[in-house]
Coordinates of C-alpha atoms in Angstrom, one line a residue:
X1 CA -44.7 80.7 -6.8
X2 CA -43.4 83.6 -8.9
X3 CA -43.3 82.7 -12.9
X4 CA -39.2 83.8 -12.3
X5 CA -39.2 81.2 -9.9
X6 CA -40.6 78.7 -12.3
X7 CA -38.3 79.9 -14.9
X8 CA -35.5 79.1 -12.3
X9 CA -36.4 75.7 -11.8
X10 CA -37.3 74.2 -15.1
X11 CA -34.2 75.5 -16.9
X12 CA -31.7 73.8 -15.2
X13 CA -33.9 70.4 -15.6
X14 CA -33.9 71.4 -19.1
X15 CA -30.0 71.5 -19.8
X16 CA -29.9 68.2 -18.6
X17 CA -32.2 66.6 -21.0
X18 CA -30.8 64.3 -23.8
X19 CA -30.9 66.8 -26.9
X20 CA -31.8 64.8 -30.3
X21 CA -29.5 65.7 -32.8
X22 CA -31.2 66.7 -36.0
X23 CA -32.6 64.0 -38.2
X24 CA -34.0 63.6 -41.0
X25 CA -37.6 65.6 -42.3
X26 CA -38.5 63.5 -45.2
X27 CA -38.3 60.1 -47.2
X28 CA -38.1 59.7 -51.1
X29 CA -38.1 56.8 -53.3
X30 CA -36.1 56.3 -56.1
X31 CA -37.9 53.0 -57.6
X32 CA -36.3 51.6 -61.3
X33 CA -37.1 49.0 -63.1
X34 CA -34.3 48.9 -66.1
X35 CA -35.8 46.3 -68.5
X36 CA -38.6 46.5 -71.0
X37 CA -40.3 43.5 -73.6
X38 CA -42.8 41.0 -72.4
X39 CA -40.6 38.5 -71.0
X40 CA -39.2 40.6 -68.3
X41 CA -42.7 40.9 -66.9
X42 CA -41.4 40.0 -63.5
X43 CA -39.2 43.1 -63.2
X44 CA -42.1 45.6 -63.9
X45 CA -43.8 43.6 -60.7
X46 CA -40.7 44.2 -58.9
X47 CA -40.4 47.7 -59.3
X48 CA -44.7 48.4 -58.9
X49 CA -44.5 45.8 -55.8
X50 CA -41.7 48.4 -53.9
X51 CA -43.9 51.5 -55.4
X52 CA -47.1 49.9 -53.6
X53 CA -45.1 49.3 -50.5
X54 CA -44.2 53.0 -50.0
X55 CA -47.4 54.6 -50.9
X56 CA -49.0 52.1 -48.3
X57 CA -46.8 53.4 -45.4
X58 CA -47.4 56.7 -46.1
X59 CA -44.6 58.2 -48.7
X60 CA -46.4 60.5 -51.3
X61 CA -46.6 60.4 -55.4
X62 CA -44.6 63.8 -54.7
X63 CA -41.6 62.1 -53.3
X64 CA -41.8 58.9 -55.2
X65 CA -39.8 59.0 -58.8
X66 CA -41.2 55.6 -60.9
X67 CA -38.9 54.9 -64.0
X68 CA -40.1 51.8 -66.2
X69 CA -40.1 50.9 -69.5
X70 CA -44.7 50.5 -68.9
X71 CA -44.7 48.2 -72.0
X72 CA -46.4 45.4 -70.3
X73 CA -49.7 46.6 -69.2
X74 CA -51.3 47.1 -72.5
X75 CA -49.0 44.6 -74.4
X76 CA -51.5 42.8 -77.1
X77 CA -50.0 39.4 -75.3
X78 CA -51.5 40.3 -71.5
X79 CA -55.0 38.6 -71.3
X80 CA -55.6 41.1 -68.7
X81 CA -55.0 44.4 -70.2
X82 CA -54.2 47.2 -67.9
X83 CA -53.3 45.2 -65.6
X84 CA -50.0 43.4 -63.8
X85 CA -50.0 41.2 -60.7
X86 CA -47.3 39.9 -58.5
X87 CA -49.0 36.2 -57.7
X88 CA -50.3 33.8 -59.6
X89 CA -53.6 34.2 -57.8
X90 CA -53.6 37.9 -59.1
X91 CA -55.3 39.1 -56.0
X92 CA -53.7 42.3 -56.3
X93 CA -53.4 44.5 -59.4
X94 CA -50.3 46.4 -58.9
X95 CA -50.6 48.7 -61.7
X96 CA -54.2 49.7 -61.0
X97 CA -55.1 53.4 -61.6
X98 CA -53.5 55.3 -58.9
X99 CA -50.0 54.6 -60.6
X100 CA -48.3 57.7 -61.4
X101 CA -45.3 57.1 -63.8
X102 CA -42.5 59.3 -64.1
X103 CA -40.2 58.2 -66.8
X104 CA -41.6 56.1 -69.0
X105 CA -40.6 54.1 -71.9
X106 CA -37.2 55.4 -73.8
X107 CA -36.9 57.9 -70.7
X108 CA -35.7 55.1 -69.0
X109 CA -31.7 56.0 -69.9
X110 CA -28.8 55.8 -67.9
X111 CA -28.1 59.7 -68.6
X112 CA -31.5 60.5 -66.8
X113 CA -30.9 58.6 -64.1
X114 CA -27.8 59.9 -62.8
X115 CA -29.5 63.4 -63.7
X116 CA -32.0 63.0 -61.8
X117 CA -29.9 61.9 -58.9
X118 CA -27.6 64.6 -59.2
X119 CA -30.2 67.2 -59.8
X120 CA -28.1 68.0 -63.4
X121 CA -31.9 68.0 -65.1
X122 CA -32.6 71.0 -67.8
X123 CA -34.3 73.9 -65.9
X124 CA -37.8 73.4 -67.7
X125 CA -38.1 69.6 -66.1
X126 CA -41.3 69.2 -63.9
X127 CA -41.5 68.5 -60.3
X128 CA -42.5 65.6 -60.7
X129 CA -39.1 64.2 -62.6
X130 CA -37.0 66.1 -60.1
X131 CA -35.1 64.5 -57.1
X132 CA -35.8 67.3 -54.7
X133 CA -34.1 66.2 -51.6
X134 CA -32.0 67.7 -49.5
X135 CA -29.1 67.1 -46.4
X136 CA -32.1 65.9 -44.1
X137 CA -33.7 63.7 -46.9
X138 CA -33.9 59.4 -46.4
X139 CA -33.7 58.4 -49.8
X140 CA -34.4 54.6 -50.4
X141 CA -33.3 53.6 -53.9
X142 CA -34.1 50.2 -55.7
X143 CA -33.2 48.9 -59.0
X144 CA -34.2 45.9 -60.7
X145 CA -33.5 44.1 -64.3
X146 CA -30.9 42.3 -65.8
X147 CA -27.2 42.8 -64.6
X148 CA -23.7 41.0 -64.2
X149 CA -20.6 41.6 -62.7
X150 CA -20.6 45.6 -61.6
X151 CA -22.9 46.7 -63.9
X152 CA -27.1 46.4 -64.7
X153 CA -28.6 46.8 -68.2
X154 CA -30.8 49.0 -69.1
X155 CA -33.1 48.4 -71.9
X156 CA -31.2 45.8 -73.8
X157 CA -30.0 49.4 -75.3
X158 CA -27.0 50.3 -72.5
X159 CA -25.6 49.7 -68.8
X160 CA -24.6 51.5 -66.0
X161 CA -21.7 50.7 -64.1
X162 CA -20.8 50.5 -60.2
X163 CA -18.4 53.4 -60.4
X164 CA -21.0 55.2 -62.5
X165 CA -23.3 54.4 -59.3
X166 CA -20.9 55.2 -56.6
X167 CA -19.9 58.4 -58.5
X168 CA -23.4 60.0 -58.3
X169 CA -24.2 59.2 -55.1
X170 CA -20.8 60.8 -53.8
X171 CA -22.1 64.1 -56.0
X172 CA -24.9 63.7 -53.7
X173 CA -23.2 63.5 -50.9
X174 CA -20.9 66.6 -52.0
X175 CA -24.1 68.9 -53.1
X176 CA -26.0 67.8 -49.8
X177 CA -29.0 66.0 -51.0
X178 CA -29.0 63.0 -48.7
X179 CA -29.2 62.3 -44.8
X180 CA -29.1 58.7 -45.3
X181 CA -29.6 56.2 -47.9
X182 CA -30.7 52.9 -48.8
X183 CA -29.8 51.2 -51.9
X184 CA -31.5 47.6 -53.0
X185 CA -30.8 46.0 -56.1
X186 CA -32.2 42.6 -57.5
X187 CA -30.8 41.3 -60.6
X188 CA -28.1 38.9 -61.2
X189 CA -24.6 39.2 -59.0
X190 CA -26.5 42.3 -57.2
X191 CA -23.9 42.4 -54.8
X192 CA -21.1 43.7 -57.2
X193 CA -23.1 46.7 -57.9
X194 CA -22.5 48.3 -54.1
X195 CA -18.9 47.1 -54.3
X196 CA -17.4 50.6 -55.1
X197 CA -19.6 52.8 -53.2
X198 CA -17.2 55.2 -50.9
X199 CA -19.7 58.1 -49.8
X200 CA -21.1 58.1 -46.3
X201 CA -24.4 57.4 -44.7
X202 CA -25.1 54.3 -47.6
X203 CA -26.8 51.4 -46.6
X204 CA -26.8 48.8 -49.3
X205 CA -28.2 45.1 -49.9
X206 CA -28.6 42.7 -52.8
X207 CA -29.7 39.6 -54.4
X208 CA -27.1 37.6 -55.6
X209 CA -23.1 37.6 -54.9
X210 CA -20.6 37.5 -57.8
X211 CA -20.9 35.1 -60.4
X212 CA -24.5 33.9 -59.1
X213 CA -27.8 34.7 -60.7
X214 CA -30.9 36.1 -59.6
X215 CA -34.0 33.7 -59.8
X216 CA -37.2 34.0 -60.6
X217 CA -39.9 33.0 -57.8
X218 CA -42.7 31.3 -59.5
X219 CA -45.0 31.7 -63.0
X220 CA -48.5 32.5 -64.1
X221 CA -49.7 29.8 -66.5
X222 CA -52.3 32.5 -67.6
X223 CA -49.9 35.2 -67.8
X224 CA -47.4 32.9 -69.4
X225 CA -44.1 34.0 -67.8
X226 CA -42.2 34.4 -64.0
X227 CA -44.2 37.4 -62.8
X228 CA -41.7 38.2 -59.7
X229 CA -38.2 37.7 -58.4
X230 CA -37.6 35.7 -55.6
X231 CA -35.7 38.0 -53.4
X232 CA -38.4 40.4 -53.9
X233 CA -41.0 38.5 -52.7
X234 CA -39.6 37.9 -49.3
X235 CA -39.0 41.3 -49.4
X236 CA -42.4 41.9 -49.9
X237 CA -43.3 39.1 -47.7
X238 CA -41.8 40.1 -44.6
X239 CA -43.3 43.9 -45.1
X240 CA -46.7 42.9 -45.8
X241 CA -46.7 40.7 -42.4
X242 CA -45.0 42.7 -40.1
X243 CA -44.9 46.3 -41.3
X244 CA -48.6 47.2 -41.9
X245 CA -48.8 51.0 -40.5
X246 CA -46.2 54.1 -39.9
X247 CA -46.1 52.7 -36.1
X248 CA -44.3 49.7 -36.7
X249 CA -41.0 49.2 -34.7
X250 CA -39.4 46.9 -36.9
X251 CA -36.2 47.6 -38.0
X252 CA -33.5 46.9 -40.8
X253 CA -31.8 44.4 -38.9
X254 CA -35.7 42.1 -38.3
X255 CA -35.5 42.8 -42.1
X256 CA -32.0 41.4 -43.2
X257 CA -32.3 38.2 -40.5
X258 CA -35.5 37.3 -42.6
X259 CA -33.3 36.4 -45.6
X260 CA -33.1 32.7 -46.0
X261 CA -31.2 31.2 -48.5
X262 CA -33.1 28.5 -48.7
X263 CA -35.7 30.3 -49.8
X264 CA -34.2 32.8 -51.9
X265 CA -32.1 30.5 -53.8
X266 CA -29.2 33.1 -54.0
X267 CA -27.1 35.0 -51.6
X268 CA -28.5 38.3 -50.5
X269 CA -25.6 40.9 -49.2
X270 CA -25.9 43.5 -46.8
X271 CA -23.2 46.0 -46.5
X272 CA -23.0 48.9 -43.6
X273 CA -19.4 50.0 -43.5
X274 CA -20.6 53.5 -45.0
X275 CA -23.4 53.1 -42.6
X276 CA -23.3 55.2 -39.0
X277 CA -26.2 53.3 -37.4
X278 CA -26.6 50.1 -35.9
X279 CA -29.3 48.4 -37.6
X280 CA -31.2 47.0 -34.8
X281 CA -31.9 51.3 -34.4
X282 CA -32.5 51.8 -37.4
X283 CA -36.4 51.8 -38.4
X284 CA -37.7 50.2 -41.4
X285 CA -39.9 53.3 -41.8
X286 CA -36.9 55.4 -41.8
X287 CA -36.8 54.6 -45.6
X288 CA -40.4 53.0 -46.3
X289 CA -42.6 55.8 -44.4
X290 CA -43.5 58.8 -44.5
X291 CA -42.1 61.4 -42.0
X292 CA -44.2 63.8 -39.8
X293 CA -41.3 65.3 -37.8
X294 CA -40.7 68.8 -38.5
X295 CA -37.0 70.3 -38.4
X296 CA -36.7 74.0 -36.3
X297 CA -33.6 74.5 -36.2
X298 CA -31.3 73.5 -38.8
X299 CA -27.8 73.6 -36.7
X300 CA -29.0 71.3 -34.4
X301 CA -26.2 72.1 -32.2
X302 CA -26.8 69.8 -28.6
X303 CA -23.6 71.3 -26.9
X304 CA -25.1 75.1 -27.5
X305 CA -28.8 74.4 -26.3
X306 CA -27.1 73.2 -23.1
X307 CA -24.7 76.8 -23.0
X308 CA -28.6 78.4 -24.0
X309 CA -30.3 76.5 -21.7
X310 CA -27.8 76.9 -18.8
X311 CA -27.3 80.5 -19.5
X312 CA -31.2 81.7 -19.0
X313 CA -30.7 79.5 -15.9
X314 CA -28.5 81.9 -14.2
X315 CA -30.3 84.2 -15.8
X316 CA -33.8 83.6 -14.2
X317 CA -32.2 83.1 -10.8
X318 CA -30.9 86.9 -10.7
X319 CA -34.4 87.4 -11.8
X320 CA -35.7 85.9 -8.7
X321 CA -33.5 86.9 -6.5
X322 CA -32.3 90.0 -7.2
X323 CA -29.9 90.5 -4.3
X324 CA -28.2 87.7 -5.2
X325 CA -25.9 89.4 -7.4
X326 CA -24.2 91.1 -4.5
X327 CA -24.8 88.6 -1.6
X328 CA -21.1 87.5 -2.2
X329 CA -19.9 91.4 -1.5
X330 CA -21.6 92.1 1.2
X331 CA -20.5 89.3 3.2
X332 CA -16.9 89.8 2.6
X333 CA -17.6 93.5 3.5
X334 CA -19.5 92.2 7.1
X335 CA -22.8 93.8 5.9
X336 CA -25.9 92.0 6.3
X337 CA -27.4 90.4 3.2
X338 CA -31.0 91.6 3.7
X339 CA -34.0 88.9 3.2
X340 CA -35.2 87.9 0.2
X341 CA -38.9 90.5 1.3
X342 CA -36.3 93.4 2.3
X343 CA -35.5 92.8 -1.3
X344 CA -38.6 92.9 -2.7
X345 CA -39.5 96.0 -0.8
X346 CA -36.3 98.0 -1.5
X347 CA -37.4 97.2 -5.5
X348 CA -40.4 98.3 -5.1
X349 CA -39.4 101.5 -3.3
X350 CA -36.8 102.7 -6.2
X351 CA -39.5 101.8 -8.9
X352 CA -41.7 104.5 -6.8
X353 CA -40.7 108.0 -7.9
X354 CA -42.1 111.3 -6.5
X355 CA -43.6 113.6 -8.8
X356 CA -41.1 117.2 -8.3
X357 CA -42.9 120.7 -8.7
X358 CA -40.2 121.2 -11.8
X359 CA -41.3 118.4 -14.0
X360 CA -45.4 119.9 -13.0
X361 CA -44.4 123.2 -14.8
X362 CA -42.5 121.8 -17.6
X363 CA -45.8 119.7 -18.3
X364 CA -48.2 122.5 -18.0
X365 CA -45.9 124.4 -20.3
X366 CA -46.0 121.6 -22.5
X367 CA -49.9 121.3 -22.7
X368 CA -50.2 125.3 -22.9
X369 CA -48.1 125.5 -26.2
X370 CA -49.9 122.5 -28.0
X371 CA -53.1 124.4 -27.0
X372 CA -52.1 127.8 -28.4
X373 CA -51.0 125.7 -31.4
X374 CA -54.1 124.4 -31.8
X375 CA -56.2 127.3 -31.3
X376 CA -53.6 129.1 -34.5
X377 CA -54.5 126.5 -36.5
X378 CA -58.4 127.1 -35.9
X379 CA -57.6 130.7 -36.6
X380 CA -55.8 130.4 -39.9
X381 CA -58.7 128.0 -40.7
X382 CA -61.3 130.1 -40.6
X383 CA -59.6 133.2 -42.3

């Protein structure tokens, strides 16, 4: 079969595949942990449990922004220095040495944060403390600490708002630097803090609904305090049993049915009225894993790969059979539409031209001037 041919056939199979629209080419993490002082141990193992969580399914230092207050690790009250566990049998060190802090300390402001989600940073700022996402980025955002009723504390020192909230993600959404998002929140009457979000493409869930606290799920007696929050650990719980690679096909909705109340001794909230996505499609690795797929086309225009597609069709059939083109006219004329090898032979007669005596004396002209050209220059050369 002739490679036109193939052309002809595979094209029009292709039109009538299902084109993906274009998704998203890369997950970031936005992980904050607005408290500081000893006794808030349990949000620093918040926060370093959801940075674990991400770097184990693949998401890179490079798209992960940490902000903590880091005064627990080294506090002169932790027996084990350098150190900060999530379970009493302190199996795991979360902070470790392959923690890579962003903002640390006083950093940890309100005015940073909503400069680093709105990219508003002074030109000088690192990388590393940049949000550099863009209209095909996943961002997954989680805040914990002490809040109330539409707003969350930050360092005993200020507090952001809802609006404040909702107003820099819709400056994200205007300045295209989010595909989707996901925003979890654990602190005390979470769910009022997604209560004014109005940009598109958010997915939020919390803790706690209004005028109900956030609890603590169990102590350390060596430690001395809570060292996580309940709704975190079943977070963490359900993740750590049935998410353990990139290939997992669990999805937001498995993770939002885990939630028991019983268990969690609050009520977690799930809001998806911003969301375009049914969450039993949605992939918990859209927002906790890394992304391999690569983006060739920006437009990602479906309807105009089919035009394409269809087009080089038609195309490749003329191609193939190139009396096609005027099979139509010559049957309404009563001619006889020749073969398909008549057609092949006529091409190949008018690509066969004979060589004329005119165009041999033009050449030989031709080839006698560069020659007496050449032998000039030799001339000119040696005198």
């Amino acid at each position: 079969m002739k490679f036109g041919a193939q052309i002809a056939l595979l094209l029009p199979l292709l039109a009538t595949l299902p084109f993906v629209s274009a998704q998203h080419t890369s997950n970031w993490a936005v992980l904050v942990s607005t408290s500081r002082f000893w006794f808030n141990y349990r949000h620093l193992a918040n926060v370093l449990s959801m940075y674990r969580t991400v770097k184990r399914l693949g998401i890179p230092d490079s798209q992960i922004i940490l902000m903590l207050a880091d005064d627990v690790a080294c506090n002169p009250r932790n027996v084990f220095p350098a150190s900060v566990f999530n379970n009493a049998d302190r199996g795991l060190d979360l902070y470790g040495n392959n923690i890579e802090v962003d903002y640390r300390g006083y950093e940890v402001t309100v005015e940073n944060f909503i400069r680093l989600l709105t990219d508003r940073v002074e030109p000088d700022t690192p990388r590393s403390k940049r949000l550099l996402t863009d209209d095909r980025s996943n961002v997954f955002v989680y805040m914990t600490g002490h809040g109330g009723n539409e707003f969350l504390k930050f360092q005993d020192a200020e507090e952001i708002s809802a609006f404040d909230i909702a107003d820099a993600f819709e400056q994200m959404w205007e300045k295209k630097r989010y595909h989707q998002m996901l925003f979890m929140i654990d602190t005390c009457q979470a769910n009022t803090m997604y209560s004014k979000f109005y940009s598109p493409n958010i997915l939020a869930t919390g803790s706690s609904k209004l005028d109900e606290s956030s609890l603590s799920h169990h102590g350390d007696n060596d430690v001395g305090v809570a060292v996580i929050d309940r709704y975190t650990y079943y977070n963490l719980e359900f993740l750590e049993n049935n998410v353990k690679n990139a290939s997992s096909k669990h999805t937001m909705k498995d993770l939002f049915d885990s939630y028991d109340i019983g268990k969690i001794h609050s009520t977690p909230g799930v809001r998806t009225d911003l969301f375009n996505r049914k969450l039993d499609e949605v992939l918990i690795m859209d927002f906790f894993g890394n992304v391999q797929n690569v983006e060739v086309d920006a437009e990602g225009d479906v309807e105009k790969w089919k035009v394409d597609a269809e087009e080089l069709s038609r195309l490749a059939a003329k191609i193939t059979m190139p009396g096609a083109g005027c099979a139509k006219n010559a049957t309404k004329s009563g001619a006889t539409v020749p073969s398909p090898p008549d057609a092949q032979k006529i091409l190949a007669m008018k690509v066969e031209e004979k060589t004329s005596p005119i165009r041999n004396a033009i050449g030989v002209c031709a080839l006698g001037a560069c020659a007496a050209a050449w032998f000039a220059a030799t001339l000119l050369g040696k005198s």
